Amino acid sequence: MTSASASPPVSQTSPPGLAHGRGIRLPSSVLGVLGIVGFLATWELVVRSGLVEAEYLPAASTVVREMVEMAGTSEFWAALGRTVRTWAIGLAIAASAAVVIGLVIGPSRFLRRATHSTIEFLRPIPSVALIPLAVLLYGTSMQATLLLVVYAAFWQVLIQVLYGVGDVDPVASDTARSFRLGGLARIRYLTWPTALPYVMTGLRLGAAVALILTVTGELVIGGGGIGTEIALAQSGGAVPQMYALVVVAGLIGVVVNLVARVVERRALHWHVSVRREAL
């Protein structure tokens, strides 16, 4: 006897929002919010249970309340604006210099070999080791912190640019040479599209490092900003305010990372990695 009519094939692809029958797959943003809520709840429980004295670590609710109160003062927004301005200026200077120098050094094997040892010597030097030099040159002004920011972010971008320029396809390079493309044309149509994903990675890394050095410089050197406010709150015994400012610095880092990723996706909308993420 013949068997019953065959059943239609079952699709192996899970419906949208399902993870292969294991339940609903939550968006990354929802998971991020749940993680933050879980962290704050754990923080609150640890303090309320007495495991840590509130004198040294205030409860999360106390810190959040302090943040809300600070948001209503003009001094807080002035300090926040100064930190963001220092970060943005330092990152812009570092990125511009790194891209130009990388595009000059990268295509030349002679220049890469001649500068390799110098780069490897200067790159590992911690930026905080330059604090005495920065104070000696610029005192406690914003320029002293800018020196640290530019130095730290410059290497993050430069190394990525050099890797990107070195990743140019040799066949494409020979083709451009056979068509006798000029130097600027080769940078525009060959080198820059290849190096751009590396440049965006360097900018994302440099943005995070620049923010760290901005807050560090303001904390140690002074001159205003969130870092200086943290130091003043600590010296004045305003522990909840100090923790609130630390949390604000962390939130700035989150925003910087999100903005960097949005810019990266827009700049690389044509790249296979961004298309794969979209799919």
C-alpha atoms as an extended CHARMM CRD file, in Angstrom:
* protein
*
       279  EXT
         1         1  MET       CA              0.0000000000        0.0000000000        0.0000000000  PROA      1               0.0000000000
         2         2  THR       CA              1.1100000000        3.4790000000       -0.6390000000  PROA      2               0.0000000000
         3         3  SER       CA              1.7700000000        5.7300000000        2.2770000000  PROA      3               0.0000000000
         4         4  ALA       CA             -0.3640000000        8.6950000000        3.0600000000  PROA      4               0.0000000000
         5         5  SER       CA              0.3090000000       11.9010000000        1.2030000000  PROA      5               0.0000000000
         6         6  ALA       CA              3.5760000000       13.4010000000        2.2850000000  PROA      6               0.0000000000
         7         7  SER       CA              3.3850000000       16.2680000000        4.7080000000  PROA      7               0.0000000000
         8         8  PRO       CA              4.7290000000       19.6050000000        3.5270000000  PROA      8               0.0000000000
         9         9  PRO       CA              8.3320000000       20.1700000000        4.5220000000  PROA      9               0.0000000000
        10        10  VAL       CA              8.7830000000       21.9040000000        7.8210000000  PROA      10              0.0000000000
        11        11  SER       CA             10.8020000000       25.0970000000        7.5910000000  PROA      11              0.0000000000
        12        12  GLN       CA             14.0270000000       25.0160000000        9.5880000000  PROA      12              0.0000000000
        13        13  THR       CA             14.0060000000       28.7660000000       10.0180000000  PROA      13              0.0000000000
        14        14  SER       CA             12.5810000000       29.9920000000       13.2910000000  PROA      14              0.0000000000
        15        15  PRO       CA              9.8900000000       32.6800000000       13.1340000000  PROA      15              0.0000000000
        16        16  PRO       CA             11.0170000000       36.2110000000       13.7670000000  PROA      16              0.0000000000
        17        17  GLY       CA             11.6320000000       36.7780000000       17.4560000000  PROA      17              0.0000000000
        18        18  LEU       CA             12.0960000000       33.0800000000       18.2620000000  PROA      18              0.0000000000
        19        19  ALA       CA             15.4350000000       31.4260000000       18.9780000000  PROA      19              0.0000000000
        20        20  HSD       CA             15.0030000000       27.9400000000       17.4460000000  PROA      20              0.0000000000
        21        21  GLY       CA             12.0470000000       27.0710000000       19.6510000000  PROA      21              0.0000000000
        22        22  ARG       CA             13.7420000000       28.1120000000       22.8580000000  PROA      22              0.0000000000
        23        23  GLY       CA             11.5360000000       31.1080000000       23.4900000000  PROA      23              0.0000000000
        24        24  ILE       CA             11.3990000000       34.7510000000       22.5670000000  PROA      24              0.0000000000
        25        25  ARG       CA             14.7020000000       36.3550000000       21.7060000000  PROA      25              0.0000000000
        26        26  LEU       CA             14.8780000000       39.7180000000       23.4370000000  PROA      26              0.0000000000
        27        27  PRO       CA             16.4760000000       42.6670000000       21.6250000000  PROA      27              0.0000000000
        28        28  SER       CA             19.9390000000       43.6780000000       22.7560000000  PROA      28              0.0000000000
        29        29  SER       CA             18.6460000000       47.0200000000       24.0290000000  PROA      29              0.0000000000
        30        30  VAL       CA             16.1370000000       45.2810000000       26.3280000000  PROA      30              0.0000000000
        31        31  LEU       CA             18.8270000000       42.9320000000       27.6170000000  PROA      31              0.0000000000
        32        32  GLY       CA             21.0780000000       45.9260000000       28.2670000000  PROA      32              0.0000000000
        33        33  VAL       CA             18.3740000000       47.6670000000       30.2950000000  PROA      33              0.0000000000
        34        34  LEU       CA             17.6830000000       44.4800000000       32.2570000000  PROA      34              0.0000000000
        35        35  GLY       CA             21.4010000000       44.1710000000       32.9910000000  PROA      35              0.0000000000
        36        36  ILE       CA             21.5590000000       47.7170000000       34.3340000000  PROA      36              0.0000000000
        37        37  VAL       CA             18.4480000000       47.1740000000       36.4580000000  PROA      37              0.0000000000
        38        38  GLY       CA             19.9370000000       43.9600000000       37.8280000000  PROA      38              0.0000000000
        39        39  PHE       CA             23.1950000000       45.7060000000       38.6640000000  PROA      39              0.0000000000
        40        40  LEU       CA             21.4170000000       48.5530000000       40.4710000000  PROA      40              0.0000000000
        41        41  ALA       CA             19.2300000000       46.0990000000       42.3840000000  PROA      41              0.0000000000
        42        42  THR       CA             22.2860000000       44.0970000000       43.4610000000  PROA      42              0.0000000000
        43        43  TRP       CA             24.0400000000       47.2870000000       44.5080000000  PROA      43              0.0000000000
        44        44  GLU       CA             21.0150000000       48.3490000000       46.5720000000  PROA      44              0.0000000000
        45        45  LEU       CA             20.7250000000       44.9540000000       48.2600000000  PROA      45              0.0000000000
        46        46  VAL       CA             24.4150000000       44.7970000000       49.1160000000  PROA      46              0.0000000000
        47        47  VAL       CA             24.2660000000       48.1650000000       50.8810000000  PROA      47              0.0000000000
        48        48  ARG       CA             20.8770000000       47.6350000000       52.5400000000  PROA      48              0.0000000000
        49        49  SER       CA             21.9460000000       44.2410000000       53.8860000000  PROA      49              0.0000000000
        50        50  GLY       CA             24.9220000000       45.8000000000       55.6520000000  PROA      50              0.0000000000
        51        51  LEU       CA             27.6270000000       43.9710000000       53.7290000000  PROA      51              0.0000000000
        52        52  VAL       CA             29.1420000000       47.3780000000       52.9260000000  PROA      52              0.0000000000
        53        53  GLU       CA             28.8210000000       50.4570000000       55.0930000000  PROA      53              0.0000000000
        54        54  ALA       CA             26.7170000000       53.1720000000       53.5020000000  PROA      54              0.0000000000
        55        55  GLU       CA             29.2980000000       55.7000000000       54.6530000000  PROA      55              0.0000000000
        56        56  TYR       CA             31.7300000000       54.3560000000       52.0560000000  PROA      56              0.0000000000
        57        57  LEU       CA             29.2960000000       53.0730000000       49.4300000000  PROA      57              0.0000000000
        58        58  PRO       CA             25.8920000000       54.7730000000       49.3860000000  PROA      58              0.0000000000
        59        59  ALA       CA             22.8810000000       52.8640000000       48.1500000000  PROA      59              0.0000000000
        60        60  ALA       CA             22.0480000000       53.0150000000       44.4640000000  PROA      60              0.0000000000
        61        61  SER       CA             18.8300000000       54.9000000000       45.2050000000  PROA      61              0.0000000000
        62        62  THR       CA             20.8150000000       57.5460000000       47.0980000000  PROA      62              0.0000000000
        63        63  VAL       CA             23.2450000000       57.9760000000       44.1920000000  PROA      63              0.0000000000
        64        64  VAL       CA             20.4210000000       58.2020000000       41.6530000000  PROA      64              0.0000000000
        65        65  ARG       CA             18.6880000000       60.8100000000       43.8110000000  PROA      65              0.0000000000
        66        66  GLU       CA             21.9240000000       62.7850000000       43.9620000000  PROA      66              0.0000000000
        67        67  MET       CA             22.2330000000       62.6080000000       40.1610000000  PROA      67              0.0000000000
        68        68  VAL       CA             18.7320000000       64.0180000000       39.7610000000  PROA      68              0.0000000000
        69        69  GLU       CA             19.5550000000       66.8820000000       42.1160000000  PROA      69              0.0000000000
        70        70  MET       CA             22.8080000000       67.6420000000       40.2820000000  PROA      70              0.0000000000
        71        71  ALA       CA             20.9800000000       67.7100000000       36.9580000000  PROA      71              0.0000000000
        72        72  GLY       CA             19.0930000000       70.7520000000       38.1930000000  PROA      72              0.0000000000
        73        73  THR       CA             22.2320000000       72.8410000000       38.7180000000  PROA      73              0.0000000000
        74        74  SER       CA             24.0740000000       74.9040000000       36.1380000000  PROA      74              0.0000000000
        75        75  GLU       CA             27.4550000000       73.9570000000       37.6310000000  PROA      75              0.0000000000
        76        76  PHE       CA             26.9180000000       70.3170000000       36.7050000000  PROA      76              0.0000000000
        77        77  TRP       CA             26.0650000000       71.0760000000       33.0790000000  PROA      77              0.0000000000
        78        78  ALA       CA             29.0310000000       73.4540000000       32.8140000000  PROA      78              0.0000000000
        79        79  ALA       CA             31.3700000000       70.7150000000       34.0530000000  PROA      79              0.0000000000
        80        80  LEU       CA             29.7760000000       68.1660000000       31.7330000000  PROA      80              0.0000000000
        81        81  GLY       CA             30.1000000000       70.5020000000       28.7610000000  PROA      81              0.0000000000
        82        82  ARG       CA             33.7530000000       71.1480000000       29.5370000000  PROA      82              0.0000000000
        83        83  THR       CA             34.5100000000       67.4250000000       29.6750000000  PROA      83              0.0000000000
        84        84  VAL       CA             32.7070000000       66.7320000000       26.4010000000  PROA      84              0.0000000000
        85        85  ARG       CA             34.4010000000       69.6920000000       24.7180000000  PROA      85              0.0000000000
        86        86  THR       CA             37.8680000000       68.5870000000       25.8190000000  PROA      86              0.0000000000
        87        87  TRP       CA             37.1510000000       65.0300000000       24.6790000000  PROA      87              0.0000000000
        88        88  ALA       CA             35.8240000000       66.0970000000       21.2740000000  PROA      88              0.0000000000
        89        89  ILE       CA             38.6790000000       68.5060000000       20.5310000000  PROA      89              0.0000000000
        90        90  GLY       CA             41.3300000000       66.0090000000       21.5920000000  PROA      90              0.0000000000
        91        91  LEU       CA             39.8000000000       63.1780000000       19.5670000000  PROA      91              0.0000000000
        92        92  ALA       CA             39.4220000000       65.3730000000       16.4750000000  PROA      92              0.0000000000
        93        93  ILE       CA             43.0640000000       66.4870000000       16.6110000000  PROA      93              0.0000000000
        94        94  ALA       CA             44.3420000000       62.9590000000       17.2270000000  PROA      94              0.0000000000
        95        95  ALA       CA             42.2070000000       61.3780000000       14.4930000000  PROA      95              0.0000000000
        96        96  SER       CA             43.0550000000       64.0020000000       11.8760000000  PROA      96              0.0000000000
        97        97  ALA       CA             46.7860000000       63.7530000000       12.5270000000  PROA      97              0.0000000000
        98        98  ALA       CA             46.7210000000       59.9440000000       12.6350000000  PROA      98              0.0000000000
        99        99  VAL       CA             44.8130000000       59.5920000000        9.3520000000  PROA      99              0.0000000000
       100       100  VAL       CA             47.0820000000       62.0110000000        7.4750000000  PROA      100             0.0000000000
       101       101  ILE       CA             50.3020000000       60.4890000000        8.8320000000  PROA      101             0.0000000000
       102       102  GLY       CA             49.0150000000       56.9550000000        8.2880000000  PROA      102             0.0000000000
       103       103  LEU       CA             48.1190000000       57.6460000000        4.6470000000  PROA      103             0.0000000000
       104       104  VAL       CA             51.5930000000       59.1080000000        4.0990000000  PROA      104             0.0000000000
       105       105  ILE       CA             53.5650000000       56.3640000000        5.8700000000  PROA      105             0.0000000000
       106       106  GLY       CA             51.4050000000       53.3710000000        4.9850000000  PROA      106             0.0000000000
       107       107  PRO       CA             51.8700000000       53.0910000000        1.2130000000  PROA      107             0.0000000000
       108       108  SER       CA             55.6640000000       53.4730000000        1.4330000000  PROA      108             0.0000000000
       109       109  ARG       CA             57.5810000000       50.3770000000        2.5320000000  PROA      109             0.0000000000
       110       110  PHE       CA             60.6380000000       52.5320000000        3.2170000000  PROA      110             0.0000000000
       111       111  LEU       CA             58.7480000000       54.9270000000        5.5090000000  PROA      111             0.0000000000
       112       112  ARG       CA             57.0520000000       52.0810000000        7.3560000000  PROA      112             0.0000000000
       113       113  ARG       CA             60.3690000000       50.3900000000        8.0680000000  PROA      113             0.0000000000
       114       114  ALA       CA             62.0210000000       53.6840000000        9.0090000000  PROA      114             0.0000000000
       115       115  THR       CA             59.2910000000       54.6630000000       11.4890000000  PROA      115             0.0000000000
       116       116  HSD       CA             58.4630000000       51.2160000000       12.8830000000  PROA      116             0.0000000000
       117       117  SER       CA             60.9200000000       51.3020000000       15.7780000000  PROA      117             0.0000000000
       118       118  THR       CA             59.9580000000       54.8690000000       16.7210000000  PROA      118             0.0000000000
       119       119  ILE       CA             56.2510000000       54.0270000000       16.7690000000  PROA      119             0.0000000000
       120       120  GLU       CA             56.8150000000       50.8850000000       18.8190000000  PROA      120             0.0000000000
       121       121  PHE       CA             58.8960000000       52.9060000000       21.2950000000  PROA      121             0.0000000000
       122       122  LEU       CA             56.4360000000       55.7790000000       21.7560000000  PROA      122             0.0000000000
       123       123  ARG       CA             53.1540000000       53.8730000000       21.5930000000  PROA      123             0.0000000000
       124       124  PRO       CA             53.4710000000       51.8990000000       24.8710000000  PROA      124             0.0000000000
       125       125  ILE       CA             54.3420000000       54.9790000000       26.9470000000  PROA      125             0.0000000000
       126       126  PRO       CA             51.3840000000       55.5290000000       29.3290000000  PROA      126             0.0000000000
       127       127  SER       CA             49.7490000000       58.8840000000       28.7640000000  PROA      127             0.0000000000
       128       128  VAL       CA             49.5110000000       59.4840000000       32.5120000000  PROA      128             0.0000000000
       129       129  ALA       CA             53.3170000000       59.4680000000       32.5940000000  PROA      129             0.0000000000
       130       130  LEU       CA             53.1410000000       62.7200000000       30.6240000000  PROA      130             0.0000000000
       131       131  ILE       CA             51.1950000000       64.5180000000       33.3600000000  PROA      131             0.0000000000
       132       132  PRO       CA             54.3030000000       66.2550000000       34.8000000000  PROA      132             0.0000000000
       133       133  LEU       CA             55.2720000000       67.4110000000       31.3080000000  PROA      133             0.0000000000
       134       134  ALA       CA             51.7360000000       68.6230000000       30.5750000000  PROA      134             0.0000000000
       135       135  VAL       CA             51.5880000000       70.5820000000       33.8360000000  PROA      135             0.0000000000
       136       136  LEU       CA             55.0230000000       72.0390000000       33.1820000000  PROA      136             0.0000000000
       137       137  LEU       CA             53.9930000000       73.2240000000       29.7110000000  PROA      137             0.0000000000
       138       138  TYR       CA             50.3810000000       74.3150000000       30.2580000000  PROA      138             0.0000000000
       139       139  GLY       CA             49.7860000000       74.4090000000       34.0260000000  PROA      139             0.0000000000
       140       140  THR       CA             46.2950000000       73.3270000000       35.0720000000  PROA      140             0.0000000000
       141       141  SER       CA             44.5410000000       74.5980000000       31.9500000000  PROA      141             0.0000000000
       142       142  MET       CA             42.5190000000       72.5270000000       29.5050000000  PROA      142             0.0000000000
       143       143  GLN       CA             45.5360000000       72.3370000000       27.1650000000  PROA      143             0.0000000000
       144       144  ALA       CA             47.3440000000       70.1130000000       29.6820000000  PROA      144             0.0000000000
       145       145  THR       CA             44.5270000000       67.5580000000       29.5680000000  PROA      145             0.0000000000
       146       146  LEU       CA             44.3400000000       67.9100000000       25.7820000000  PROA      146             0.0000000000
       147       147  LEU       CA             47.9700000000       66.8640000000       25.5170000000  PROA      147             0.0000000000
       148       148  LEU       CA             47.1850000000       63.5960000000       27.2890000000  PROA      148             0.0000000000
       149       149  VAL       CA             44.0470000000       62.9820000000       25.2420000000  PROA      149             0.0000000000
       150       150  VAL       CA             45.7190000000       63.6060000000       21.8880000000  PROA      150             0.0000000000
       151       151  TYR       CA             48.7100000000       61.4400000000       22.7370000000  PROA      151             0.0000000000
       152       152  ALA       CA             46.5880000000       58.4980000000       23.8940000000  PROA      152             0.0000000000
       153       153  ALA       CA             44.0180000000       58.5670000000       21.0730000000  PROA      153             0.0000000000
       154       154  PHE       CA             46.5700000000       59.2370000000       18.3120000000  PROA      154             0.0000000000
       155       155  TRP       CA             48.1770000000       55.7820000000       18.5550000000  PROA      155             0.0000000000
       156       156  GLN       CA             44.8360000000       53.9890000000       18.5890000000  PROA      156             0.0000000000
       157       157  VAL       CA             43.8880000000       55.5040000000       15.2430000000  PROA      157             0.0000000000
       158       158  LEU       CA             47.3430000000       55.4790000000       13.6370000000  PROA      158             0.0000000000
       159       159  ILE       CA             47.9320000000       51.7520000000       14.1460000000  PROA      159             0.0000000000
       160       160  GLN       CA             44.5570000000       50.9370000000       12.6010000000  PROA      160             0.0000000000
       161       161  VAL       CA             45.2100000000       53.2250000000        9.6310000000  PROA      161             0.0000000000
       162       162  LEU       CA             48.5660000000       51.5440000000        9.0040000000  PROA      162             0.0000000000
       163       163  TYR       CA             46.9280000000       48.1190000000        9.1210000000  PROA      163             0.0000000000
       164       164  GLY       CA             44.2110000000       49.2910000000        6.7490000000  PROA      164             0.0000000000
       165       165  VAL       CA             46.6340000000       50.7750000000        4.2240000000  PROA      165             0.0000000000
       166       166  GLY       CA             48.7130000000       47.5990000000        4.3700000000  PROA      166             0.0000000000
       167       167  ASP       CA             45.6120000000       45.5100000000        3.6130000000  PROA      167             0.0000000000
       168       168  VAL       CA             45.1820000000       46.9140000000        0.0990000000  PROA      168             0.0000000000
       169       169  ASP       CA             44.8170000000       44.0950000000       -2.4440000000  PROA      169             0.0000000000
       170       170  PRO       CA             48.0780000000       43.7470000000       -4.4150000000  PROA      170             0.0000000000
       171       171  VAL       CA             46.1370000000       42.8930000000       -7.5830000000  PROA      171             0.0000000000
       172       172  ALA       CA             44.0590000000       46.0470000000       -7.2520000000  PROA      172             0.0000000000
       173       173  SER       CA             47.2080000000       48.0380000000       -6.5740000000  PROA      173             0.0000000000
       174       174  ASP       CA             48.8690000000       46.6490000000       -9.7230000000  PROA      174             0.0000000000
       175       175  THR       CA             45.7160000000       47.4060000000      -11.7130000000  PROA      175             0.0000000000
       176       176  ALA       CA             45.6930000000       51.0050000000      -10.4870000000  PROA      176             0.0000000000
       177       177  ARG       CA             49.3620000000       51.2890000000      -11.3900000000  PROA      177             0.0000000000
       178       178  SER       CA             48.7360000000       49.8980000000      -14.8750000000  PROA      178             0.0000000000
       179       179  PHE       CA             45.9920000000       52.4720000000      -15.4100000000  PROA      179             0.0000000000
       180       180  ARG       CA             48.4800000000       55.0960000000      -14.2200000000  PROA      180             0.0000000000
       181       181  LEU       CA             46.2630000000       56.5250000000      -11.5200000000  PROA      181             0.0000000000
       182       182  GLY       CA             47.7950000000       59.4840000000       -9.7000000000  PROA      182             0.0000000000
       183       183  GLY       CA             48.5820000000       59.5220000000       -6.0120000000  PROA      183             0.0000000000
       184       184  LEU       CA             45.3800000000       61.2750000000       -4.9470000000  PROA      184             0.0000000000
       185       185  ALA       CA             43.2480000000       59.0740000000       -7.2050000000  PROA      185             0.0000000000
       186       186  ARG       CA             44.7830000000       55.9250000000       -5.7470000000  PROA      186             0.0000000000
       187       187  ILE       CA             44.0950000000       57.1610000000       -2.1980000000  PROA      187             0.0000000000
       188       188  ARG       CA             40.5090000000       58.0510000000       -3.0730000000  PROA      188             0.0000000000
       189       189  TYR       CA             39.4890000000       54.9620000000       -5.0500000000  PROA      189             0.0000000000
       190       190  LEU       CA             41.7950000000       52.2650000000       -3.6750000000  PROA      190             0.0000000000
       191       191  THR       CA             43.4980000000       53.0080000000       -0.3610000000  PROA      191             0.0000000000
       192       192  TRP       CA             40.7400000000       54.8950000000        1.4470000000  PROA      192             0.0000000000
       193       193  PRO       CA             37.8830000000       52.3860000000        0.8320000000  PROA      193             0.0000000000
       194       194  THR       CA             40.1370000000       49.5710000000        2.0400000000  PROA      194             0.0000000000
       195       195  ALA       CA             41.3810000000       51.4510000000        5.0920000000  PROA      195             0.0000000000
       196       196  LEU       CA             38.0360000000       52.9880000000        6.1010000000  PROA      196             0.0000000000
       197       197  PRO       CA             36.8110000000       49.9880000000        8.1880000000  PROA      197             0.0000000000
       198       198  TYR       CA             40.1170000000       50.0680000000       10.0650000000  PROA      198             0.0000000000
       199       199  VAL       CA             39.8420000000       53.8400000000       10.5130000000  PROA      199             0.0000000000
       200       200  MET       CA             36.3710000000       53.5040000000       12.0270000000  PROA      200             0.0000000000
       201       201  THR       CA             37.6260000000       50.8290000000       14.4120000000  PROA      201             0.0000000000
       202       202  GLY       CA             40.4750000000       53.1200000000       15.4240000000  PROA      202             0.0000000000
       203       203  LEU       CA             38.0610000000       56.0000000000       15.9810000000  PROA      203             0.0000000000
       204       204  ARG       CA             35.8450000000       53.8510000000       18.1890000000  PROA      204             0.0000000000
       205       205  LEU       CA             38.8240000000       52.7160000000       20.2590000000  PROA      205             0.0000000000
       206       206  GLY       CA             40.2930000000       56.2100000000       20.3090000000  PROA      206             0.0000000000
       207       207  ALA       CA             37.0000000000       57.7210000000       21.4640000000  PROA      207             0.0000000000
       208       208  ALA       CA             36.9220000000       55.4630000000       24.5250000000  PROA      208             0.0000000000
       209       209  VAL       CA             40.5780000000       56.0720000000       25.3620000000  PROA      209             0.0000000000
       210       210  ALA       CA             40.1600000000       59.8300000000       24.8550000000  PROA      210             0.0000000000
       211       211  LEU       CA             37.2810000000       59.8990000000       27.3480000000  PROA      211             0.0000000000
       212       212  ILE       CA             39.3120000000       57.9600000000       29.9290000000  PROA      212             0.0000000000
       213       213  LEU       CA             42.2320000000       60.3710000000       29.6090000000  PROA      213             0.0000000000
       214       214  THR       CA             39.9100000000       63.3920000000       29.6900000000  PROA      214             0.0000000000
       215       215  VAL       CA             38.4220000000       62.4050000000       33.0420000000  PROA      215             0.0000000000
       216       216  THR       CA             41.8330000000       61.2970000000       34.3430000000  PROA      216             0.0000000000
       217       217  GLY       CA             43.4610000000       64.5780000000       33.3520000000  PROA      217             0.0000000000
       218       218  GLU       CA             40.6980000000       66.6090000000       34.9500000000  PROA      218             0.0000000000
       219       219  LEU       CA             40.8950000000       64.4550000000       38.0750000000  PROA      219             0.0000000000
       220       220  VAL       CA             44.6780000000       64.7570000000       38.5180000000  PROA      220             0.0000000000
       221       221  ILE       CA             45.5290000000       68.0640000000       36.8490000000  PROA      221             0.0000000000
       222       222  GLY       CA             42.3280000000       70.0130000000       37.4430000000  PROA      222             0.0000000000
       223       223  GLY       CA             40.9780000000       72.7360000000       35.2380000000  PROA      223             0.0000000000
       224       224  GLY       CA             37.2700000000       71.9340000000       35.5040000000  PROA      224             0.0000000000
       225       225  GLY       CA             35.1120000000       69.1500000000       34.1570000000  PROA      225             0.0000000000
       226       226  ILE       CA             33.5980000000       65.9990000000       35.5990000000  PROA      226             0.0000000000
       227       227  GLY       CA             36.9880000000       64.7240000000       36.7780000000  PROA      227             0.0000000000
       228       228  THR       CA             37.6580000000       67.8890000000       38.7530000000  PROA      228             0.0000000000
       229       229  GLU       CA             34.1860000000       67.7200000000       40.3000000000  PROA      229             0.0000000000
       230       230  ILE       CA             34.8880000000       64.1390000000       41.3980000000  PROA      230             0.0000000000
       231       231  ALA       CA             38.1130000000       65.2430000000       43.0870000000  PROA      231             0.0000000000
       232       232  LEU       CA             36.3520000000       68.1590000000       44.8320000000  PROA      232             0.0000000000
       233       233  ALA       CA             33.5140000000       65.9240000000       46.0400000000  PROA      233             0.0000000000
       234       234  GLN       CA             36.0100000000       63.3800000000       47.4050000000  PROA      234             0.0000000000
       235       235  SER       CA             38.0860000000       65.9880000000       49.2140000000  PROA      235             0.0000000000
       236       236  GLY       CA             34.9400000000       67.5980000000       50.6470000000  PROA      236             0.0000000000
       237       237  GLY       CA             33.5110000000       64.3410000000       51.9600000000  PROA      237             0.0000000000
       238       238  ALA       CA             30.4720000000       64.4530000000       49.6380000000  PROA      238             0.0000000000
       239       239  VAL       CA             30.4880000000       60.7010000000       49.0300000000  PROA      239             0.0000000000
       240       240  PRO       CA             27.0500000000       60.3850000000       47.3160000000  PROA      240             0.0000000000
       241       241  GLN       CA             27.9370000000       63.2400000000       44.9620000000  PROA      241             0.0000000000
       242       242  MET       CA             31.2800000000       61.6080000000       44.1870000000  PROA      242             0.0000000000
       243       243  TYR       CA             29.6230000000       58.3220000000       43.2310000000  PROA      243             0.0000000000
       244       244  ALA       CA             26.9790000000       60.1420000000       41.2290000000  PROA      244             0.0000000000
       245       245  LEU       CA             29.6690000000       61.8840000000       39.2010000000  PROA      245             0.0000000000
       246       246  VAL       CA             31.4430000000       58.5700000000       38.6430000000  PROA      246             0.0000000000
       247       247  VAL       CA             28.2030000000       57.1100000000       37.3090000000  PROA      247             0.0000000000
       248       248  VAL       CA             27.7880000000       60.1510000000       35.0500000000  PROA      248             0.0000000000
       249       249  ALA       CA             31.2770000000       59.5410000000       33.6610000000  PROA      249             0.0000000000
       250       250  GLY       CA             30.2560000000       55.9550000000       32.9210000000  PROA      250             0.0000000000
       251       251  LEU       CA             27.0780000000       57.1010000000       31.1960000000  PROA      251             0.0000000000
       252       252  ILE       CA             29.1250000000       59.4420000000       29.0160000000  PROA      252             0.0000000000
       253       253  GLY       CA             31.1880000000       56.4260000000       27.9850000000  PROA      253             0.0000000000
       254       254  VAL       CA             28.0430000000       54.5050000000       27.0490000000  PROA      254             0.0000000000
       255       255  VAL       CA             26.7760000000       57.3910000000       24.9390000000  PROA      255             0.0000000000
       256       256  VAL       CA             30.1700000000       57.7820000000       23.2550000000  PROA      256             0.0000000000
       257       257  ASN       CA             30.2040000000       54.0970000000       22.3550000000  PROA      257             0.0000000000
       258       258  LEU       CA             26.6640000000       54.2040000000       20.9700000000  PROA      258             0.0000000000
       259       259  VAL       CA             27.3870000000       57.2940000000       18.8720000000  PROA      259             0.0000000000
       260       260  ALA       CA             30.6050000000       55.7260000000       17.5660000000  PROA      260             0.0000000000
       261       261  ARG       CA             28.7440000000       52.6070000000       16.4850000000  PROA      261             0.0000000000
       262       262  VAL       CA             26.0360000000       54.6190000000       14.7360000000  PROA      262             0.0000000000
       263       263  VAL       CA             28.6580000000       56.6460000000       12.8570000000  PROA      263             0.0000000000
       264       264  GLU       CA             30.4950000000       53.4480000000       11.9750000000  PROA      264             0.0000000000
       265       265  ARG       CA             27.3650000000       51.8280000000       10.5420000000  PROA      265             0.0000000000
       266       266  ARG       CA             26.5320000000       54.9060000000        8.4810000000  PROA      266             0.0000000000
       267       267  ALA       CA             30.0650000000       55.2760000000        7.1410000000  PROA      267             0.0000000000
       268       268  LEU       CA             30.3120000000       51.5630000000        6.3140000000  PROA      268             0.0000000000
       269       269  HSD       CA             26.7750000000       50.9600000000        5.0570000000  PROA      269             0.0000000000
       270       270  TRP       CA             28.2960000000       49.4170000000        1.9330000000  PROA      270             0.0000000000
       271       271  HSD       CA             30.6510000000       47.0870000000        3.8150000000  PROA      271             0.0000000000
       272       272  VAL       CA             29.8670000000       43.3740000000        4.0890000000  PROA      272             0.0000000000
       273       273  SER       CA             30.1880000000       43.3620000000        7.8990000000  PROA      273             0.0000000000
       274       274  VAL       CA             27.4900000000       46.0300000000        8.3380000000  PROA      274             0.0000000000
       275       275  ARG       CA             25.2000000000       44.2880000000        5.8520000000  PROA      275             0.0000000000
       276       276  ARG       CA             25.6310000000       41.0160000000        7.7250000000  PROA      276             0.0000000000
       277       277  GLU       CA             24.6730000000       42.7590000000       10.9970000000  PROA      277             0.0000000000
       278       278  ALA       CA             21.5720000000       44.2060000000        9.3460000000  PROA      278             0.0000000000
       279       279  LEU       CA             20.5290000000       40.7670000000        8.1150000000  PROA      279             0.0000000000
